[in-house]
JSON list of C-alpha atoms in Angstrom, two decimals:
[
{"chain": "C", "resi": 1, "resn": "GLN", "atom": "CA", "xyz": [-94.94, -90.51, 125.71]},
{"chain": "C", "resi": 2, "resn": "LEU", "atom": "CA", "xyz": [-97.34, -92.48, 127.87]},
{"chain": "C", "resi": 3, "resn": "GLN", "atom": "CA", "xyz": [-100.64, -93.30, 126.18]},
{"chain": "C", "resi": 4, "resn": "LEU", "atom": "CA", "xyz": [-103.78, -94.95, 127.47]},
{"chain": "C", "resi": 5, "resn": "GLN", "atom": "CA", "xyz": [-106.57, -96.37, 125.32]},
{"chain": "C", "resi": 6, "resn": "GLU", "atom": "CA", "xyz": [-109.95, -97.62, 126.46]},
{"chain": "C", "resi": 7, "resn": "SER", "atom": "CA", "xyz": [-111.69, -100.44, 124.61]},
{"chain": "C", "resi": 8, "resn": "GLY", "atom": "CA", "xyz": [-114.92, -102.37, 125.00]},
{"chain": "C", "resi": 9, "resn": "PRO", "atom": "CA", "xyz": [-118.56, -102.52, 123.90]},
{"chain": "C", "resi": 10, "resn": "GLY", "atom": "CA", "xyz": [-120.31, -99.22, 123.33]},
{"chain": "C", "resi": 11, "resn": "LEU", "atom": "CA", "xyz": [-123.72, -100.65, 124.15]},
{"chain": "C", "resi": 12, "resn": "VAL", "atom": "CA", "xyz": [-124.69, -102.73, 127.17]},
{"chain": "C", "resi": 13, "resn": "LYS", "atom": "CA", "xyz": [-128.13, -104.01, 128.11]},
{"chain": "C", "resi": 14, "resn": "PRO", "atom": "CA", "xyz": [-129.71, -103.13, 131.47]},
{"chain": "C", "resi": 15, "resn": "SER", "atom": "CA", "xyz": [-128.90, -105.57, 134.28]},
{"chain": "C", "resi": 16, "resn": "GLU", "atom": "CA", "xyz": [-125.82, -106.84, 132.41]},
{"chain": "C", "resi": 17, "resn": "THR", "atom": "CA", "xyz": [-122.15, -106.27, 133.20]},
{"chain": "C", "resi": 18, "resn": "LEU", "atom": "CA", "xyz": [-120.15, -103.48, 131.56]},
{"chain": "C", "resi": 19, "resn": "SER", "atom": "CA", "xyz": [-116.57, -104.52, 130.76]},
{"chain": "C", "resi": 20, "resn": "LEU", "atom": "CA", "xyz": [-113.80, -102.20, 129.61]},
{"chain": "C", "resi": 21, "resn": "THR", "atom": "CA", "xyz": [-110.06, -102.56, 129.19]},
{"chain": "C", "resi": 22, "resn": "CYS", "atom": "CA", "xyz": [-107.38, -99.90, 129.25]},
{"chain": "C", "resi": 23, "resn": "THR", "atom": "CA", "xyz": [-104.19, -100.60, 127.31]},
{"chain": "C", "resi": 24, "resn": "VAL", "atom": "CA", "xyz": [-101.10, -98.67, 128.39]},
{"chain": "C", "resi": 25, "resn": "SER", "atom": "CA", "xyz": [-98.30, -97.93, 125.92]},
{"chain": "C", "resi": 26, "resn": "GLY", "atom": "CA", "xyz": [-95.09, -95.93, 126.18]},
{"chain": "C", "resi": 27, "resn": "GLY", "atom": "CA", "xyz": [-94.49, -97.07, 129.73]},
{"chain": "C", "resi": 28, "resn": "SER", "atom": "CA", "xyz": [-94.86, -100.03, 132.04]},
{"chain": "C", "resi": 29, "resn": "ILE", "atom": "CA", "xyz": [-97.88, -100.45, 134.28]},
{"chain": "C", "resi": 30, "resn": "SER", "atom": "CA", "xyz": [-95.52, -102.21, 136.70]},
{"chain": "C", "resi": 31, "resn": "SER", "atom": "CA", "xyz": [-93.11, -99.31, 137.06]},
{"chain": "C", "resi": 32, "resn": "GLY", "atom": "CA", "xyz": [-94.44, -98.51, 140.51]},
{"chain": "C", "resi": 33, "resn": "ASN", "atom": "CA", "xyz": [-95.35, -95.22, 142.15]},
{"chain": "C", "resi": 34, "resn": "TYR", "atom": "CA", "xyz": [-98.59, -95.00, 140.20]},
{"chain": "C", "resi": 35, "resn": "TYR", "atom": "CA", "xyz": [-102.11, -96.28, 140.51]},
{"chain": "C", "resi": 36, "resn": "TRP", "atom": "CA", "xyz": [-104.24, -96.86, 137.43]},
{"chain": "C", "resi": 37, "resn": "GLY", "atom": "CA", "xyz": [-107.80, -95.65, 137.59]},
{"chain": "C", "resi": 38, "resn": "TRP", "atom": "CA", "xyz": [-111.22, -95.44, 136.01]},
{"chain": "C", "resi": 39, "resn": "ILE", "atom": "CA", "xyz": [-113.37, -92.31, 135.90]},
{"chain": "C", "resi": 40, "resn": "ARG", "atom": "CA", "xyz": [-116.74, -91.77, 134.26]},
{"chain": "C", "resi": 41, "resn": "GLN", "atom": "CA", "xyz": [-118.65, -88.74, 133.04]},
{"chain": "C", "resi": 42, "resn": "PRO", "atom": "CA", "xyz": [-122.38, -88.93, 132.24]},
{"chain": "C", "resi": 43, "resn": "PRO", "atom": "CA", "xyz": [-123.35, -86.81, 129.22]},
{"chain": "C", "resi": 44, "resn": "GLY", "atom": "CA", "xyz": [-123.36, -83.14, 130.17]},
{"chain": "C", "resi": 45, "resn": "LYS", "atom": "CA", "xyz": [-122.32, -83.85, 133.76]},
{"chain": "C", "resi": 46, "resn": "GLY", "atom": "CA", "xyz": [-119.20, -83.86, 135.92]},
{"chain": "C", "resi": 47, "resn": "LEU", "atom": "CA", "xyz": [-116.49, -86.40, 136.62]},
{"chain": "C", "resi": 48, "resn": "GLU", "atom": "CA", "xyz": [-116.97, -89.35, 138.96]},
{"chain": "C", "resi": 49, "resn": "TRP", "atom": "CA", "xyz": [-114.08, -91.47, 140.19]},
{"chain": "C", "resi": 50, "resn": "ILE", "atom": "CA", "xyz": [-114.80, -95.19, 140.00]},
{"chain": "C", "resi": 51, "resn": "GLY", "atom": "CA", "xyz": [-111.66, -96.74, 141.45]},
{"chain": "C", "resi": 52, "resn": "SER", "atom": "CA", "xyz": [-107.99, -97.51, 140.97]},
{"chain": "C", "resi": 53, "resn": "ILE", "atom": "CA", "xyz": [-105.52, -100.38, 141.10]},
{"chain": "C", "resi": 54, "resn": "TYR", "atom": "CA", "xyz": [-101.78, -100.81, 141.74]},
{"chain": "C", "resi": 55, "resn": "TYR", "atom": "CA", "xyz": [-99.78, -103.22, 139.63]},
{"chain": "C", "resi": 56, "resn": "SER", "atom": "CA", "xyz": [-99.66, -105.59, 142.61]},
{"chain": "C", "resi": 57, "resn": "GLY", "atom": "CA", "xyz": [-103.46, -105.82, 142.55]},
{"chain": "C", "resi": 58, "resn": "SER", "atom": "CA", "xyz": [-104.21, -103.53, 145.49]},
{"chain": "C", "resi": 59, "resn": "THR", "atom": "CA", "xyz": [-107.44, -101.64, 144.83]},
{"chain": "C", "resi": 60, "resn": "TYR", "atom": "CA", "xyz": [-109.47, -98.67, 146.01]},
{"chain": "C", "resi": 61, "resn": "TYR", "atom": "CA", "xyz": [-113.11, -98.17, 145.02]},
{"chain": "C", "resi": 62, "resn": "ASN", "atom": "CA", "xyz": [-115.67, -95.39, 145.17]},
{"chain": "C", "resi": 63, "resn": "PRO", "atom": "CA", "xyz": [-117.81, -96.34, 148.19]},
{"chain": "C", "resi": 64, "resn": "SER", "atom": "CA", "xyz": [-121.01, -95.56, 146.27]},
{"chain": "C", "resi": 65, "resn": "LEU", "atom": "CA", "xyz": [-120.09, -98.05, 143.50]},
{"chain": "C", "resi": 66, "resn": "LYS", "atom": "CA", "xyz": [-118.04, -100.57, 145.45]},
{"chain": "C", "resi": 67, "resn": "SER", "atom": "CA", "xyz": [-120.69, -103.30, 145.50]},
{"chain": "C", "resi": 68, "resn": "ARG", "atom": "CA", "xyz": [-120.83, -103.35, 141.67]},
{"chain": "C", "resi": 69, "resn": "VAL", "atom": "CA", "xyz": [-117.23, -102.64, 140.65]},
{"chain": "C", "resi": 70, "resn": "THR", "atom": "CA", "xyz": [-114.23, -104.87, 140.05]},
{"chain": "C", "resi": 71, "resn": "ILE", "atom": "CA", "xyz": [-110.92, -103.52, 138.72]},
{"chain": "C", "resi": 72, "resn": "SER", "atom": "CA", "xyz": [-108.20, -105.95, 137.75]},
{"chain": "C", "resi": 73, "resn": "VAL", "atom": "CA", "xyz": [-104.73, -105.72, 136.22]},
{"chain": "C", "resi": 74, "resn": "ASP", "atom": "CA", "xyz": [-102.81, -107.84, 133.71]},
{"chain": "C", "resi": 75, "resn": "THR", "atom": "CA", "xyz": [-99.17, -106.77, 133.86]},
{"chain": "C", "resi": 76, "resn": "SER", "atom": "CA", "xyz": [-98.17, -109.20, 131.10]},
{"chain": "C", "resi": 77, "resn": "LYS", "atom": "CA", "xyz": [-100.40, -107.30, 128.67]},
{"chain": "C", "resi": 78, "resn": "ASN", "atom": "CA", "xyz": [-99.82, -103.88, 130.26]},
{"chain": "C", "resi": 79, "resn": "GLN", "atom": "CA", "xyz": [-103.58, -103.56, 130.73]},
{"chain": "C", "resi": 80, "resn": "PHE", "atom": "CA", "xyz": [-106.09, -102.99, 133.47]},
{"chain": "C", "resi": 81, "resn": "SER", "atom": "CA", "xyz": [-109.80, -103.61, 133.32]},
{"chain": "C", "resi": 82, "resn": "LEU", "atom": "CA", "xyz": [-113.13, -102.49, 134.73]},
{"chain": "C", "resi": 83, "resn": "LYS", "atom": "CA", "xyz": [-116.26, -104.51, 135.36]},
{"chain": "C", "resi": 84, "resn": "LEU", "atom": "CA", "xyz": [-119.44, -102.78, 136.47]},
{"chain": "C", "resi": 85, "resn": "SER", "atom": "CA", "xyz": [-122.32, -105.13, 137.18]},
{"chain": "C", "resi": 86, "resn": "SER", "atom": "CA", "xyz": [-126.11, -104.70, 137.15]},
{"chain": "C", "resi": 87, "resn": "VAL", "atom": "CA", "xyz": [-125.99, -101.60, 135.00]},
{"chain": "C", "resi": 88, "resn": "THR", "atom": "CA", "xyz": [-128.93, -99.26, 134.45]},
{"chain": "C", "resi": 89, "resn": "ALA", "atom": "CA", "xyz": [-129.49, -96.27, 132.19]},
{"chain": "C", "resi": 90, "resn": "ALA", "atom": "CA", "xyz": [-127.94, -94.12, 134.93]},
{"chain": "C", "resi": 91, "resn": "ASP", "atom": "CA", "xyz": [-124.59, -95.79, 134.19]},
{"chain": "C", "resi": 92, "resn": "THR", "atom": "CA", "xyz": [-124.52, -94.36, 130.66]},
{"chain": "C", "resi": 93, "resn": "ALA", "atom": "CA", "xyz": [-121.35, -92.29, 130.49]},
{"chain": "C", "resi": 94, "resn": "VAL", "atom": "CA", "xyz": [-118.02, -91.63, 128.86]},
{"chain": "C", "resi": 95, "resn": "PHE", "atom": "CA", "xyz": [-115.56, -93.87, 130.68]},
{"chain": "C", "resi": 96, "resn": "TYR", "atom": "CA", "xyz": [-111.95, -92.76, 130.99]},
{"chain": "C", "resi": 97, "resn": "CYS", "atom": "CA", "xyz": [-108.89, -94.60, 132.21]},
{"chain": "C", "resi": 98, "resn": "ALA", "atom": "CA", "xyz": [-106.06, -92.58, 133.74]},
{"chain": "C", "resi": 99, "resn": "ARG", "atom": "CA", "xyz": [-102.73, -92.85, 135.51]},
{"chain": "C", "resi": 100, "resn": "THR", "atom": "CA", "xyz": [-102.88, -91.66, 139.09]},
{"chain": "C", "resi": 101, "resn": "GLY", "atom": "CA", "xyz": [-99.88, -90.15, 140.81]},
{"chain": "C", "resi": 102, "resn": "ALA", "atom": "CA", "xyz": [-99.63, -90.79, 144.54]},
{"chain": "C", "resi": 103, "resn": "ASN", "atom": "CA", "xyz": [-103.17, -92.18, 144.12]},
{"chain": "C", "resi": 104, "resn": "SER", "atom": "CA", "xyz": [-104.44, -88.62, 144.16]},
{"chain": "C", "resi": 105, "resn": "PHE", "atom": "CA", "xyz": [-103.86, -86.72, 140.91]},
{"chain": "C", "resi": 106, "resn": "LEU", "atom": "CA", "xyz": [-104.71, -88.00, 137.43]},
{"chain": "C", "resi": 107, "resn": "ASP", "atom": "CA", "xyz": [-101.95, -87.01, 135.06]},
{"chain": "C", "resi": 108, "resn": "TYR", "atom": "CA", "xyz": [-102.40, -89.10, 131.92]},
{"chain": "C", "resi": 109, "resn": "TRP", "atom": "CA", "xyz": [-105.84, -89.80, 130.47]},
{"chain": "C", "resi": 110, "resn": "GLY", "atom": "CA", "xyz": [-107.22, -91.95, 127.71]},
{"chain": "C", "resi": 111, "resn": "GLN", "atom": "CA", "xyz": [-109.47, -90.40, 125.10]},
{"chain": "C", "resi": 112, "resn": "GLY", "atom": "CA", "xyz": [-112.55, -91.91, 126.70]},
{"chain": "C", "resi": 113, "resn": "THR", "atom": "CA", "xyz": [-115.18, -94.29, 125.40]},
{"chain": "C", "resi": 114, "resn": "LEU", "atom": "CA", "xyz": [-118.94, -93.78, 125.47]},
{"chain": "C", "resi": 115, "resn": "VAL", "atom": "CA", "xyz": [-120.90, -96.65, 126.93]},
{"chain": "C", "resi": 116, "resn": "THR", "atom": "CA", "xyz": [-124.67, -96.53, 126.55]},
{"chain": "C", "resi": 117, "resn": "VAL", "atom": "CA", "xyz": [-126.93, -98.72, 128.64]},
{"chain": "C", "resi": 118, "resn": "SER", "atom": "CA", "xyz": [-130.05, -99.51, 126.67]},
{"chain": "C", "resi": 119, "resn": "SER", "atom": "CA", "xyz": [-132.11, -102.47, 125.61]},
{"chain": "Q", "resi": 1, "resn": "GLN", "atom": "CA", "xyz": [-122.93, -85.98, 144.16]},
{"chain": "Q", "resi": 2, "resn": "ALA", "atom": "CA", "xyz": [-119.61, -84.12, 144.16]},
{"chain": "Q", "resi": 3, "resn": "GLY", "atom": "CA", "xyz": [-117.40, -84.41, 147.22]},
{"chain": "Q", "resi": 4, "resn": "LEU", "atom": "CA", "xyz": [-115.79, -80.98, 146.73]},
{"chain": "Q", "resi": 5, "resn": "THR", "atom": "CA", "xyz": [-117.65, -77.72, 146.17]},
{"chain": "Q", "resi": 6, "resn": "GLN", "atom": "CA", "xyz": [-117.00, -75.49, 143.15]},
{"chain": "Q", "resi": 7, "resn": "PRO", "atom": "CA", "xyz": [-119.04, -72.57, 141.82]},
{"chain": "Q", "resi": 8, "resn": "PRO", "atom": "CA", "xyz": [-120.94, -73.72, 138.70]},
{"chain": "Q", "resi": 9, "resn": "SER", "atom": "CA", "xyz": [-119.80, -70.81, 136.55]},
{"chain": "Q", "resi": 10, "resn": "VAL", "atom": "CA", "xyz": [-117.39, -67.89, 136.37]},
{"chain": "Q", "resi": 11, "resn": "SER", "atom": "CA", "xyz": [-117.25, -65.20, 133.67]},
{"chain": "Q", "resi": 12, "resn": "LYS", "atom": "CA", "xyz": [-114.33, -62.86, 133.07]},
{"chain": "Q", "resi": 13, "resn": "GLY", "atom": "CA", "xyz": [-113.12, -60.62, 130.29]},
{"chain": "Q", "resi": 14, "resn": "LEU", "atom": "CA", "xyz": [-110.29, -61.22, 127.86]},
{"chain": "Q", "resi": 15, "resn": "ARG", "atom": "CA", "xyz": [-106.85, -60.61, 129.43]},
{"chain": "Q", "resi": 16, "resn": "GLN", "atom": "CA", "xyz": [-108.40, -60.41, 132.90]},
{"chain": "Q", "resi": 17, "resn": "THR", "atom": "CA", "xyz": [-107.64, -62.70, 135.84]},
{"chain": "Q", "resi": 18, "resn": "ALA", "atom": "CA", "xyz": [-109.98, -65.45, 137.02]},
{"chain": "Q", "resi": 19, "resn": "THR", "atom": "CA", "xyz": [-109.78, -67.21, 140.36]},
{"chain": "Q", "resi": 20, "resn": "LEU", "atom": "CA", "xyz": [-111.66, -70.49, 140.74]},
{"chain": "Q", "resi": 21, "resn": "THR", "atom": "CA", "xyz": [-112.27, -72.02, 144.14]},
{"chain": "Q", "resi": 22, "resn": "CYS", "atom": "CA", "xyz": [-112.69, -75.56, 145.45]},
{"chain": "Q", "resi": 23, "resn": "THR", "atom": "CA", "xyz": [-113.84, -76.19, 149.01]},
{"chain": "Q", "resi": 24, "resn": "GLY", "atom": "CA", "xyz": [-113.43, -79.49, 150.83]},
{"chain": "Q", "resi": 25, "resn": "ASN", "atom": "CA", "xyz": [-112.57, -80.49, 154.37]},
{"chain": "Q", "resi": 26, "resn": "SER", "atom": "CA", "xyz": [-109.66, -81.59, 156.51]},
{"chain": "Q", "resi": 27, "resn": "ASN", "atom": "CA", "xyz": [-109.83, -85.12, 155.09]},
{"chain": "Q", "resi": 28, "resn": "ASN", "atom": "CA", "xyz": [-109.21, -84.08, 151.50]},
{"chain": "Q", "resi": 29, "resn": "VAL", "atom": "CA", "xyz": [-108.19, -80.56, 150.38]},
{"chain": "Q", "resi": 30, "resn": "GLY", "atom": "CA", "xyz": [-106.99, -79.62, 153.85]},
{"chain": "Q", "resi": 31, "resn": "ASN", "atom": "CA", "xyz": [-104.89, -82.77, 154.05]},
{"chain": "Q", "resi": 32, "resn": "GLN", "atom": "CA", "xyz": [-102.96, -83.37, 150.81]},
{"chain": "Q", "resi": 33, "resn": "GLY", "atom": "CA", "xyz": [-104.14, -80.42, 148.75]},
{"chain": "Q", "resi": 34, "resn": "ALA", "atom": "CA", "xyz": [-105.97, -80.46, 145.45]},
{"chain": "Q", "resi": 35, "resn": "ALA", "atom": "CA", "xyz": [-105.28, -81.05, 141.79]},
{"chain": "Q", "resi": 36, "resn": "TRP", "atom": "CA", "xyz": [-106.84, -79.01, 138.99]},
{"chain": "Q", "resi": 37, "resn": "LEU", "atom": "CA", "xyz": [-108.00, -80.28, 135.62]},
{"chain": "Q", "resi": 38, "resn": "GLN", "atom": "CA", "xyz": [-109.12, -78.45, 132.49]},
{"chain": "Q", "resi": 39, "resn": "GLN", "atom": "CA", "xyz": [-111.61, -80.02, 130.10]},
{"chain": "Q", "resi": 40, "resn": "HIS", "atom": "CA", "xyz": [-112.63, -78.68, 126.74]},
{"chain": "Q", "resi": 41, "resn": "GLN", "atom": "CA", "xyz": [-115.87, -79.91, 125.20]},
{"chain": "Q", "resi": 42, "resn": "GLY", "atom": "CA", "xyz": [-115.44, -83.35, 123.68]},
{"chain": "Q", "resi": 43, "resn": "HIS", "atom": "CA", "xyz": [-111.96, -83.90, 125.06]},
{"chain": "Q", "resi": 44, "resn": "PRO", "atom": "CA", "xyz": [-110.53, -85.72, 128.08]},
{"chain": "Q", "resi": 45, "resn": "PRO", "atom": "CA", "xyz": [-109.49, -83.65, 131.10]},
{"chain": "Q", "resi": 46, "resn": "LYS", "atom": "CA", "xyz": [-105.93, -82.31, 131.24]},
{"chain": "Q", "resi": 47, "resn": "LEU", "atom": "CA", "xyz": [-103.98, -81.95, 134.48]},
{"chain": "Q", "resi": 48, "resn": "LEU", "atom": "CA", "xyz": [-103.03, -78.32, 135.20]},
{"chain": "Q", "resi": 49, "resn": "SER", "atom": "CA", "xyz": [-101.58, -78.59, 138.68]},
{"chain": "Q", "resi": 50, "resn": "TYR", "atom": "CA", "xyz": [-101.25, -81.06, 141.54]},
{"chain": "Q", "resi": 51, "resn": "ARG", "atom": "CA", "xyz": [-100.50, -80.92, 145.24]},
{"chain": "Q", "resi": 52, "resn": "ASN", "atom": "CA", "xyz": [-101.45, -77.26, 145.28]},
{"chain": "Q", "resi": 53, "resn": "ASN", "atom": "CA", "xyz": [-98.98, -75.67, 142.85]},
{"chain": "Q", "resi": 54, "resn": "ASN", "atom": "CA", "xyz": [-96.94, -78.20, 140.96]},
{"chain": "Q", "resi": 55, "resn": "ARG", "atom": "CA", "xyz": [-97.41, -77.78, 137.22]},
{"chain": "Q", "resi": 56, "resn": "PRO", "atom": "CA", "xyz": [-96.83, -80.66, 134.79]},
{"chain": "Q", "resi": 57, "resn": "SER", "atom": "CA", "xyz": [-94.44, -80.01, 131.96]},
{"chain": "Q", "resi": 58, "resn": "GLY", "atom": "CA", "xyz": [-95.97, -77.86, 129.24]},
{"chain": "Q", "resi": 59, "resn": "ILE", "atom": "CA", "xyz": [-98.57, -76.12, 131.39]},
{"chain": "Q", "resi": 60, "resn": "SER", "atom": "CA", "xyz": [-98.47, -72.35, 131.09]},
{"chain": "Q", "resi": 61, "resn": "GLU", "atom": "CA", "xyz": [-97.29, -70.24, 134.02]},
{"chain": "Q", "resi": 62, "resn": "ARG", "atom": "CA", "xyz": [-100.55, -68.32, 133.62]},
{"chain": "Q", "resi": 63, "resn": "PHE", "atom": "CA", "xyz": [-102.08, -71.15, 135.67]},
{"chain": "Q", "resi": 64, "resn": "SER", "atom": "CA", "xyz": [-101.20, -71.11, 139.36]},
{"chain": "Q", "resi": 65, "resn": "ALA", "atom": "CA", "xyz": [-102.76, -72.91, 142.28]},
{"chain": "Q", "resi": 66, "resn": "SER", "atom": "CA", "xyz": [-102.78, -72.37, 146.01]},
{"chain": "Q", "resi": 67, "resn": "ARG", "atom": "CA", "xyz": [-104.50, -73.55, 149.15]},
{"chain": "Q", "resi": 68, "resn": "SER", "atom": "CA", "xyz": [-105.74, -71.90, 152.33]},
{"chain": "Q", "resi": 69, "resn": "GLY", "atom": "CA", "xyz": [-107.08, -74.31, 154.88]},
{"chain": "Q", "resi": 70, "resn": "ASN", "atom": "CA", "xyz": [-109.74, -76.47, 153.27]},
{"chain": "Q", "resi": 71, "resn": "THR", "atom": "CA", "xyz": [-110.10, -74.31, 150.16]},
{"chain": "Q", "resi": 72, "resn": "ALA", "atom": "CA", "xyz": [-107.98, -74.63, 147.05]},
{"chain": "Q", "resi": 73, "resn": "SER", "atom": "CA", "xyz": [-107.80, -71.96, 144.36]},
{"chain": "Q", "resi": 74, "resn": "LEU", "atom": "CA", "xyz": [-106.74, -71.86, 140.71]},
{"chain": "Q", "resi": 75, "resn": "THR", "atom": "CA", "xyz": [-105.76, -68.47, 139.34]},
{"chain": "Q", "resi": 76, "resn": "ILE", "atom": "CA", "xyz": [-105.60, -67.91, 135.60]},
{"chain": "Q", "resi": 77, "resn": "THR", "atom": "CA", "xyz": [-103.97, -64.67, 134.50]},
{"chain": "Q", "resi": 78, "resn": "GLY", "atom": "CA", "xyz": [-104.18, -62.96, 131.12]},
{"chain": "Q", "resi": 79, "resn": "LEU", "atom": "CA", "xyz": [-107.30, -64.87, 130.09]},
{"chain": "Q", "resi": 80, "resn": "GLN", "atom": "CA", "xyz": [-107.32, -66.10, 126.50]},
{"chain": "Q", "resi": 81, "resn": "PRO", "atom": "CA", "xyz": [-110.22, -67.44, 124.42]},
{"chain": "Q", "resi": 82, "resn": "GLU", "atom": "CA", "xyz": [-108.76, -70.96, 124.66]},
{"chain": "Q", "resi": 83, "resn": "ASP", "atom": "CA", "xyz": [-109.07, -70.82, 128.46]},
{"chain": "Q", "resi": 84, "resn": "GLU", "atom": "CA", "xyz": [-112.84, -71.13, 128.09]},
{"chain": "Q", "resi": 85, "resn": "ALA", "atom": "CA", "xyz": [-113.47, -74.63, 129.43]},
{"chain": "Q", "resi": 86, "resn": "ASP", "atom": "CA", "xyz": [-114.71, -76.63, 132.39]},
{"chain": "Q", "resi": 87, "resn": "TYR", "atom": "CA", "xyz": [-112.37, -76.79, 135.37]},
{"chain": "Q", "resi": 88, "resn": "TYR", "atom": "CA", "xyz": [-112.44, -79.56, 137.96]},
{"chain": "Q", "resi": 89, "resn": "CYS", "atom": "CA", "xyz": [-110.63, -79.96, 141.24]},
{"chain": "Q", "resi": 90, "resn": "SER", "atom": "CA", "xyz": [-109.84, -83.34, 142.75]},
{"chain": "Q", "resi": 91, "resn": "ALA", "atom": "CA", "xyz": [-108.29, -84.63, 145.93]},
{"chain": "Q", "resi": 92, "resn": "TRP", "atom": "CA", "xyz": [-107.62, -87.83, 147.82]},
{"chain": "Q", "resi": 93, "resn": "ASP", "atom": "CA", "xyz": [-110.05, -88.23, 150.70]},
{"chain": "Q", "resi": 94, "resn": "SER", "atom": "CA", "xyz": [-108.37, -90.09, 153.53]},
{"chain": "Q", "resi": 95, "resn": "SER", "atom": "CA", "xyz": [-111.63, -90.86, 155.33]},
{"chain": "Q", "resi": 96, "resn": "LEU", "atom": "CA", "xyz": [-113.25, -92.39, 152.25]},
{"chain": "Q", "resi": 97, "resn": "SER", "atom": "CA", "xyz": [-110.01, -93.85, 150.82]},
{"chain": "Q", "resi": 98, "resn": "ALA", "atom": "CA", "xyz": [-111.18, -92.47, 147.50]},
{"chain": "Q", "resi": 99, "resn": "VAL", "atom": "CA", "xyz": [-110.53, -89.71, 145.01]},
{"chain": "Q", "resi": 100, "resn": "VAL", "atom": "CA", "xyz": [-113.21, -87.03, 145.15]},
{"chain": "Q", "resi": 101, "resn": "PHE", "atom": "CA", "xyz": [-114.00, -84.45, 142.48]},
{"chain": "Q", "resi": 102, "resn": "GLY", "atom": "CA", "xyz": [-115.64, -81.07, 142.54]},
{"chain": "Q", "resi": 103, "resn": "GLY", "atom": "CA", "xyz": [-118.73, -80.56, 140.44]},
{"chain": "Q", "resi": 104, "resn": "GLY", "atom": "CA", "xyz": [-116.78, -78.39, 138.00]},
{"chain": "Q", "resi": 105, "resn": "THR", "atom": "CA", "xyz": [-116.74, -74.70, 137.10]},
{"chain": "Q", "resi": 106, "resn": "LYS", "atom": "CA", "xyz": [-117.56, -73.51, 133.60]},
{"chain": "Q", "resi": 107, "resn": "LEU", "atom": "CA", "xyz": [-115.27, -70.59, 132.79]},
{"chain": "Q", "resi": 108, "resn": "THR", "atom": "CA", "xyz": [-116.54, -68.17, 130.17]},
{"chain": "Q", "resi": 109, "resn": "VAL", "atom": "CA", "xyz": [-114.11, -65.67, 128.64]},
{"chain": "Q", "resi": 110, "resn": "LEU", "atom": "CA", "xyz": [-116.04, -62.63, 127.47]}
]
């Protein structure tokens, strides 16, 4: 059974860079046919897609976040990562990683990790 | 700001049928169809259907999806208490080269 697990600091200071890693187990990130994505959900609000990456390194980003987002992949560790720069309190959210089929539907999700932006 | 439009809330009685809608445009829902996700409070979303009416393994047949033009629908029959949750639609937007979500519909089972 495929499993995804987010990891990273739960507290980030304003203007700093948020960094999270998603570790994939039960399957290979290099198996092809799937993108690997990040989604966030502010407390009490809806889902927002951040971006996704293919094992080759090809990426797609949310246009509204593109200037601050970098997603990378490490196939040797079966992990992919998110960096979100210049964070503010508005970036406080539960961050999820997920597998994306045909780069359109998210079929396996991590449990999510809450990241709070505060000094 | 959500890219797809969903009604904020729907209320139906136990064992009744609920139909949730998701409206987009020809670049997203009207192009490749929509996926539907269910999210219970405090849990990650769970995929219910994709590309209009493909159900992942283990998803009840009480959940069925369809599309008409730029509007996707999720129909839930025989409503149960455990169906009370937030439901989101998503789709690939070919003009944005991005996944877009609806704002979510809170389903209440009375």
